Amino acid sequence: MTVELSPIDRAKFVSAKRAAEFVEDGMRVGLGTGSTAAWLVRCLGERVRDNGLRIRGVPTSARTAKLARDVGIEVITLDDARWLDLTIDGADEFDQELNLIKGGGGALLQEKIVATASDQMIVIADAAKEVESLGAFPLPVEVIKFGWRTTQALIEETLISMDVMGRTSTLRMNGDQPYVTDEGNYIIDLHLNRIENTRQLALVLNQMPGVVENGLFVDICDVVVIGNSDGRVEVRDINEGTVREEQMDVGDSDNLFVDGD
């Protein structure tokens, strides 16, 4: 089916389309999870089909793997790849230092493993994802099922000593059942409102028994590509200290396939 894109989807599309230009023939590419990352996979699939682009993709979730295969991208495992040239993924929030909150789609563990096994991580996002301080979006923490209530209580107790505005947490649900990640774990969402010391919080959370990983991506992202509904994109490179504004052609974007990812 084809539909007219909403302004937010147009912004996601142009950021994904611009980020796809970083991908070169022969690369091993980490493929993120979520609605913006799905646009990237479609854009890369179009290049594979129409331009003969040869890449191998390492998906960060089962649903990304399916989409990648559907659009003609060769899918391999991270064990097959060993190391990646580039990972492109979305984010739920990012700040001026390009620290991120990720995991709204439930794939934070695989996303972080893949991102840190890459020479470069590029984040694609619409402008609304930029914040002064992380934390308005709930911070996902992936925990093992065994003793998850105890783990949740330990997390909430630890938050008392952290510089955050909120300290409540909820188990993520899928209907009337707990949400289960691709790795068979639960997710506890932390409602913090504002996080002042992201690095400290990330380290403290990961030291807790029962915690597998948290959704704070600190010092991992190298470039962010910010899309706007009118086709403008801003490319920020934190390593080079550069900011570039560009205009993307979105003339045919309303005719792209949309599957509701």
mmCIF file of C-alpha atoms in Angstrom:
data_model
loop_
_atom_site.group_PDB
_atom_site.id
_atom_site.type_symbol
_atom_site.label_atom_id
_atom_site.label_comp_id
_atom_site.label_asym_id
_atom_site.label_seq_id
_atom_site.Cartn_x
_atom_site.Cartn_y
_atom_site.Cartn_z
ATOM 1 C CA MET A 1 0.000 0.000 0.000
ATOM 2 C CA THR A 2 1.051 3.609 -0.456
ATOM 3 C CA VAL A 3 -0.002 6.446 1.786
ATOM 4 C CA GLU A 4 0.691 10.125 2.140
ATOM 5 C CA LEU A 5 3.399 10.563 4.737
ATOM 6 C CA SER A 6 2.741 12.560 7.862
ATOM 7 C CA PRO A 7 5.183 15.394 8.666
ATOM 8 C CA ILE A 8 6.930 13.214 11.278
ATOM 9 C CA ASP A 9 7.313 10.338 8.805
ATOM 10 C CA ARG A 10 8.710 12.697 6.183
ATOM 11 C CA ALA A 11 11.284 13.880 8.726
ATOM 12 C CA LYS A 12 12.225 10.297 9.550
ATOM 13 C CA PHE A 13 12.437 9.435 5.866
ATOM 14 C CA VAL A 14 14.805 12.269 4.932
ATOM 15 C CA SER A 15 17.115 11.536 7.862
ATOM 16 C CA ALA A 16 17.238 7.869 6.862
ATOM 17 C CA LYS A 17 17.751 8.697 3.181
ATOM 18 C CA ARG A 18 20.669 11.006 4.003
ATOM 19 C CA ALA A 19 22.250 8.500 6.386
ATOM 20 C CA ALA A 20 22.014 5.775 3.746
ATOM 21 C CA GLU A 21 24.504 7.812 1.713
ATOM 22 C CA PHE A 22 27.193 6.944 4.280
ATOM 23 C CA VAL A 23 26.940 3.288 3.260
ATOM 24 C CA GLU A 24 29.445 2.198 0.619
ATOM 25 C CA ASP A 25 29.783 -0.913 -1.493
ATOM 26 C CA GLY A 26 31.189 -3.888 0.408
ATOM 27 C CA MET A 27 30.430 -2.570 3.883
ATOM 28 C CA ARG A 28 29.244 -4.602 6.836
ATOM 29 C CA VAL A 29 26.439 -2.502 8.300
ATOM 30 C CA GLY A 30 24.574 -2.686 11.607
ATOM 31 C CA LEU A 31 20.862 -2.168 10.997
ATOM 32 C CA GLY A 32 18.895 -0.590 13.836
ATOM 33 C CA THR A 33 15.390 -1.204 15.089
ATOM 34 C CA GLY A 34 12.358 1.084 15.138
ATOM 35 C CA SER A 35 10.323 3.243 12.796
ATOM 36 C CA THR A 36 13.176 5.502 11.651
ATOM 37 C CA ALA A 37 15.578 2.590 11.211
ATOM 38 C CA ALA A 38 12.924 0.841 9.107
ATOM 39 C CA TRP A 39 13.077 3.753 6.655
ATOM 40 C CA LEU A 40 16.845 3.279 6.466
ATOM 41 C CA VAL A 41 16.483 -0.424 5.651
ATOM 42 C CA ARG A 42 14.017 0.433 2.873
ATOM 43 C CA CYS A 43 16.362 3.094 1.455
ATOM 44 C CA LEU A 44 19.274 0.638 1.457
ATOM 45 C CA GLY A 45 17.091 -2.031 -0.102
ATOM 46 C CA GLU A 46 16.252 0.390 -2.901
ATOM 47 C CA ARG A 47 19.971 0.951 -3.551
ATOM 48 C CA VAL A 48 20.593 -2.801 -3.526
ATOM 49 C CA ARG A 49 17.809 -3.341 -6.050
ATOM 50 C CA ASP A 50 18.326 -0.350 -8.326
ATOM 51 C CA ASN A 51 22.057 0.397 -8.044
ATOM 52 C CA GLY A 52 23.603 -2.983 -7.309
ATOM 53 C CA LEU A 53 24.847 -1.950 -3.863
ATOM 54 C CA ARG A 54 26.525 -4.928 -2.195
ATOM 55 C CA ILE A 55 26.389 -4.872 1.589
ATOM 56 C CA ARG A 56 25.967 -7.333 4.416
ATOM 57 C CA GLY A 57 23.622 -6.276 7.187
ATOM 58 C CA VAL A 58 23.652 -7.248 10.853
ATOM 59 C CA PRO A 59 20.141 -6.601 12.213
ATOM 60 C CA THR A 60 19.518 -5.649 15.844
ATOM 61 C CA SER A 61 16.171 -7.450 16.092
ATOM 62 C CA ALA A 62 14.156 -10.212 14.487
ATOM 63 C CA ARG A 63 11.775 -7.707 12.867
ATOM 64 C CA THR A 64 14.643 -5.743 11.322
ATOM 65 C CA ALA A 65 16.113 -8.994 10.005
ATOM 66 C CA LYS A 66 12.811 -9.834 8.330
ATOM 67 C CA LEU A 67 12.486 -6.395 6.743
ATOM 68 C CA ALA A 68 16.093 -6.493 5.515
ATOM 69 C CA ARG A 69 15.568 -9.855 3.829
ATOM 70 C CA ASP A 70 12.282 -8.654 2.346
ATOM 71 C CA VAL A 71 14.019 -5.726 0.609
ATOM 72 C CA GLY A 72 16.932 -7.814 -0.651
ATOM 73 C CA ILE A 73 19.709 -7.059 1.852
ATOM 74 C CA GLU A 74 22.031 -9.965 2.683
ATOM 75 C CA VAL A 75 21.659 -10.671 6.401
ATOM 76 C CA ILE A 76 24.484 -12.108 8.498
ATOM 77 C CA THR A 77 25.110 -12.469 12.221
ATOM 78 C CA LEU A 78 27.522 -10.374 14.255
ATOM 79 C CA ASP A 79 29.551 -13.532 14.840
ATOM 80 C CA ASP A 80 29.869 -13.877 11.066
ATOM 81 C CA ALA A 81 30.858 -10.233 10.649
ATOM 82 C CA ARG A 82 33.102 -10.018 13.747
ATOM 83 C CA TRP A 83 33.339 -6.231 13.294
ATOM 84 C CA LEU A 84 31.263 -3.660 11.414
ATOM 85 C CA ASP A 85 32.159 -0.657 9.305
ATOM 86 C CA LEU A 86 29.086 1.276 10.337
ATOM 87 C CA THR A 87 25.890 1.037 12.373
ATOM 88 C CA ILE A 88 22.892 3.252 11.658
ATOM 89 C CA ASP A 89 20.057 3.348 14.181
ATOM 90 C CA GLY A 90 17.402 5.612 15.615
ATOM 91 C CA ALA A 91 17.140 7.065 19.112
ATOM 92 C CA ASP A 92 14.371 7.964 21.542
ATOM 93 C CA GLU A 93 16.333 10.987 22.789
ATOM 94 C CA PHE A 94 19.726 12.567 22.140
ATOM 95 C CA ASP A 95 21.513 15.493 23.760
ATOM 96 C CA GLN A 96 24.127 17.971 22.518
ATOM 97 C CA GLU A 97 26.946 15.562 23.366
ATOM 98 C CA LEU A 98 25.195 12.865 21.290
ATOM 99 C CA ASN A 99 24.445 10.732 24.316
ATOM 100 C CA LEU A 100 21.287 8.728 23.730
ATOM 101 C CA ILE A 101 18.354 6.969 25.293
ATOM 102 C CA LYS A 102 17.431 3.918 23.227
ATOM 103 C CA GLY A 103 15.254 0.900 23.753
ATOM 104 C CA GLY A 104 11.749 2.177 23.181
ATOM 105 C CA GLY A 105 11.378 -0.630 20.657
ATOM 106 C CA GLY A 106 12.718 -3.195 23.085
ATOM 107 C CA ALA A 107 15.976 -4.021 21.250
ATOM 108 C CA LEU A 108 18.471 -2.068 23.366
ATOM 109 C CA LEU A 109 20.729 -5.029 24.214
ATOM 110 C CA GLN A 110 21.390 -6.097 20.645
ATOM 111 C CA GLU A 111 21.488 -2.450 19.547
ATOM 112 C CA LYS A 112 24.245 -1.612 22.031
ATOM 113 C CA ILE A 113 26.279 -4.722 21.220
ATOM 114 C CA VAL A 114 26.116 -3.982 17.492
ATOM 115 C CA ALA A 115 26.831 -0.255 17.896
ATOM 116 C CA THR A 116 29.918 -0.833 20.018
ATOM 117 C CA ALA A 117 31.215 -3.410 17.516
ATOM 118 C CA SER A 118 31.321 -0.750 14.781
ATOM 119 C CA ASP A 119 33.898 1.716 13.551
ATOM 120 C CA GLN A 120 31.192 4.383 13.508
ATOM 121 C CA MET A 121 27.643 4.811 14.804
ATOM 122 C CA ILE A 122 25.239 7.151 13.046
ATOM 123 C CA VAL A 123 21.926 8.070 14.633
ATOM 124 C CA ILE A 124 18.952 9.086 12.506
ATOM 125 C CA ALA A 125 16.176 11.091 14.143
ATOM 126 C CA ASP A 126 13.589 13.780 13.683
ATOM 127 C CA ALA A 127 14.234 17.127 15.337
ATOM 128 C CA ALA A 128 11.812 16.430 18.202
ATOM 129 C CA LYS A 129 14.202 13.808 19.610
ATOM 130 C CA GLU A 130 16.783 16.414 20.649
ATOM 131 C CA VAL A 131 16.669 17.396 24.351
ATOM 132 C CA GLU A 132 18.747 19.512 26.702
ATOM 133 C CA SER A 133 18.904 16.714 29.293
ATOM 134 C CA LEU A 134 18.062 13.073 28.799
ATOM 135 C CA GLY A 135 15.300 11.498 30.833
ATOM 136 C CA ALA A 136 11.898 12.708 29.671
ATOM 137 C CA PHE A 137 11.652 9.470 27.688
ATOM 138 C CA PRO A 138 11.521 6.479 30.082
ATOM 139 C CA LEU A 139 14.911 4.794 30.386
ATOM 140 C CA PRO A 140 14.666 1.076 29.531
ATOM 141 C CA VAL A 141 16.611 -1.417 31.623
ATOM 142 C CA GLU A 142 16.723 -5.012 30.404
ATOM 143 C CA VAL A 143 16.636 -7.515 33.274
ATOM 144 C CA ILE A 144 16.517 -11.289 33.520
ATOM 145 C CA LYS A 145 13.160 -12.797 34.439
ATOM 146 C CA PHE A 146 14.429 -14.517 37.586
ATOM 147 C CA GLY A 147 13.827 -12.257 40.581
ATOM 148 C CA TRP A 148 12.827 -9.287 38.454
ATOM 149 C CA ARG A 149 10.777 -7.732 41.260
ATOM 150 C CA THR A 150 13.840 -7.789 43.505
ATOM 151 C CA THR A 151 15.924 -6.266 40.746
ATOM 152 C CA GLN A 152 13.305 -3.555 40.274
ATOM 153 C CA ALA A 153 13.338 -2.770 44.006
ATOM 154 C CA LEU A 154 17.150 -2.564 44.011
ATOM 155 C CA ILE A 155 17.065 -0.186 41.049
ATOM 156 C CA GLU A 156 14.532 2.104 42.722
ATOM 157 C CA GLU A 157 16.559 2.093 45.943
ATOM 158 C CA THR A 158 19.717 2.978 44.046
ATOM 159 C CA LEU A 159 17.989 5.853 42.255
ATOM 160 C CA ILE A 160 17.673 7.645 45.596
ATOM 161 C CA SER A 161 21.391 8.445 45.431
ATOM 162 C CA MET A 162 21.348 9.405 41.739
ATOM 163 C CA ASP A 163 20.871 12.936 40.402
ATOM 164 C CA VAL A 164 17.504 12.351 38.721
ATOM 165 C CA MET A 165 14.126 14.038 39.093
ATOM 166 C CA GLY A 166 11.914 10.934 39.166
ATOM 167 C CA ARG A 167 12.450 7.507 40.713
ATOM 168 C CA THR A 168 9.486 5.362 39.732
ATOM 169 C CA SER A 169 9.651 2.331 37.460
ATOM 170 C CA THR A 170 7.250 0.053 35.612
ATOM 171 C CA LEU A 171 7.506 -3.372 34.045
ATOM 172 C CA ARG A 172 6.961 -3.064 30.303
ATOM 173 C CA MET A 173 3.866 -4.934 29.201
ATOM 174 C CA ASN A 174 2.667 -6.445 25.942
ATOM 175 C CA GLY A 175 -1.079 -6.442 26.433
ATOM 176 C CA ASP A 176 -1.749 -8.255 29.703
ATOM 177 C CA GLN A 177 1.611 -10.076 29.670
ATOM 178 C CA PRO A 178 5.146 -8.805 30.329
ATOM 179 C CA TYR A 179 7.013 -7.721 27.218
ATOM 180 C CA VAL A 180 9.764 -10.220 26.376
ATOM 181 C CA THR A 181 12.862 -9.178 24.420
ATOM 182 C CA ASP A 182 14.466 -11.177 21.618
ATOM 183 C CA GLU A 183 16.885 -12.491 24.242
ATOM 184 C CA GLY A 184 14.070 -13.667 26.496
ATOM 185 C CA ASN A 185 14.367 -10.933 29.123
ATOM 186 C CA TYR A 186 12.025 -8.352 30.668
ATOM 187 C CA ILE A 187 12.313 -4.561 30.443
ATOM 188 C CA ILE A 188 11.827 -2.202 33.370
ATOM 189 C CA ASP A 189 11.193 1.389 32.284
ATOM 190 C CA LEU A 190 12.565 4.076 34.615
ATOM 191 C CA HIS A 191 10.581 7.318 34.758
ATOM 192 C CA LEU A 192 13.356 9.746 35.659
ATOM 193 C CA ASN A 193 12.225 12.992 33.943
ATOM 194 C CA ARG A 194 15.788 14.316 33.930
ATOM 195 C CA ILE A 195 19.208 12.637 34.184
ATOM 196 C CA GLU A 196 22.082 14.880 35.185
ATOM 197 C CA ASN A 197 24.962 12.364 35.120
ATOM 198 C CA THR A 198 24.308 9.854 32.371
ATOM 199 C CA ARG A 199 27.703 8.170 32.582
ATOM 200 C CA GLN A 200 27.434 7.526 36.319
ATOM 201 C CA LEU A 201 23.900 6.174 36.064
ATOM 202 C CA ALA A 202 24.802 3.842 33.191
ATOM 203 C CA LEU A 203 27.718 2.387 35.158
ATOM 204 C CA VAL A 204 25.755 1.970 38.388
ATOM 205 C CA LEU A 205 22.819 0.239 36.694
ATOM 206 C CA ASN A 206 25.038 -2.271 34.914
ATOM 207 C CA GLN A 207 26.740 -3.272 38.170
ATOM 208 C CA MET A 208 23.479 -4.621 39.610
ATOM 209 C CA PRO A 209 22.856 -8.367 39.649
ATOM 210 C CA GLY A 210 19.909 -9.116 37.408
ATOM 211 C CA VAL A 211 20.477 -6.146 35.105
ATOM 212 C CA VAL A 212 21.559 -7.189 31.625
ATOM 213 C CA GLU A 213 21.912 -3.757 30.005
ATOM 214 C CA ASN A 214 20.471 -0.242 30.099
ATOM 215 C CA GLY A 215 19.337 2.102 27.356
ATOM 216 C CA LEU A 216 21.879 4.872 27.961
ATOM 217 C CA PHE A 217 24.280 5.051 25.018
ATOM 218 C CA VAL A 218 27.154 7.206 26.265
ATOM 219 C CA ASP A 219 30.169 8.049 24.069
ATOM 220 C CA ILE A 220 28.966 5.625 21.380
ATOM 221 C CA CYS A 221 27.312 7.847 18.756
ATOM 222 C CA ASP A 222 29.618 9.655 16.303
ATOM 223 C CA VAL A 223 27.165 11.367 13.952
ATOM 224 C CA VAL A 224 23.519 12.360 14.168
ATOM 225 C CA VAL A 225 21.410 13.077 11.099
ATOM 226 C CA ILE A 226 18.385 15.184 12.032
ATOM 227 C CA GLY A 227 15.476 15.284 9.611
ATOM 228 C CA ASN A 228 12.726 17.861 9.139
ATOM 229 C CA SER A 229 9.417 17.494 7.344
ATOM 230 C CA ASP A 230 10.366 20.050 4.669
ATOM 231 C CA GLY A 231 13.370 17.979 3.603
ATOM 232 C CA ARG A 232 16.041 19.845 5.539
ATOM 233 C CA VAL A 233 18.621 17.713 7.291
ATOM 234 C CA GLU A 234 21.326 18.617 9.741
ATOM 235 C CA VAL A 235 24.404 16.398 9.970
ATOM 236 C CA ARG A 236 26.401 16.766 13.201
ATOM 237 C CA ASP A 237 29.759 15.027 13.556
ATOM 238 C CA ILE A 238 30.949 15.122 17.156
ATOM 239 C CA ASN A 239 34.453 13.905 16.304
ATOM 240 C CA GLU A 240 35.071 16.485 13.587
ATOM 241 C CA GLY A 241 33.100 19.174 15.411
ATOM 242 C CA THR A 242 31.162 20.013 12.267
ATOM 243 C CA VAL A 243 27.507 20.830 11.570
ATOM 244 C CA ARG A 244 26.216 20.744 7.993
ATOM 245 C CA GLU A 245 22.757 21.698 6.774
ATOM 246 C CA GLU A 246 21.477 20.140 3.562
ATOM 247 C CA GLN A 247 18.262 19.886 1.578
ATOM 248 C CA MET A 248 16.974 16.457 0.553
ATOM 249 C CA ASP A 249 14.602 15.771 -2.311
ATOM 250 C CA VAL A 250 11.330 14.464 -0.866
ATOM 251 C CA GLY A 251 9.290 14.801 -4.026
ATOM 252 C CA ASP A 252 8.456 11.086 -4.299
ATOM 253 C CA SER A 253 8.437 10.214 -0.620
ATOM 254 C CA ASP A 254 4.626 10.153 -0.436
ATOM 255 C CA ASN A 255 4.592 7.154 -2.744
ATOM 256 C CA LEU A 256 6.881 4.991 -0.632
ATOM 257 C CA PHE A 257 5.642 1.758 0.861
ATOM 258 C CA VAL A 258 4.613 2.139 4.484
ATOM 259 C CA ASP A 259 3.994 -0.862 6.702
ATOM 260 C CA GLY A 260 3.392 0.848 10.029
ATOM 261 C CA ASP A 261 6.707 -0.026 11.690
#
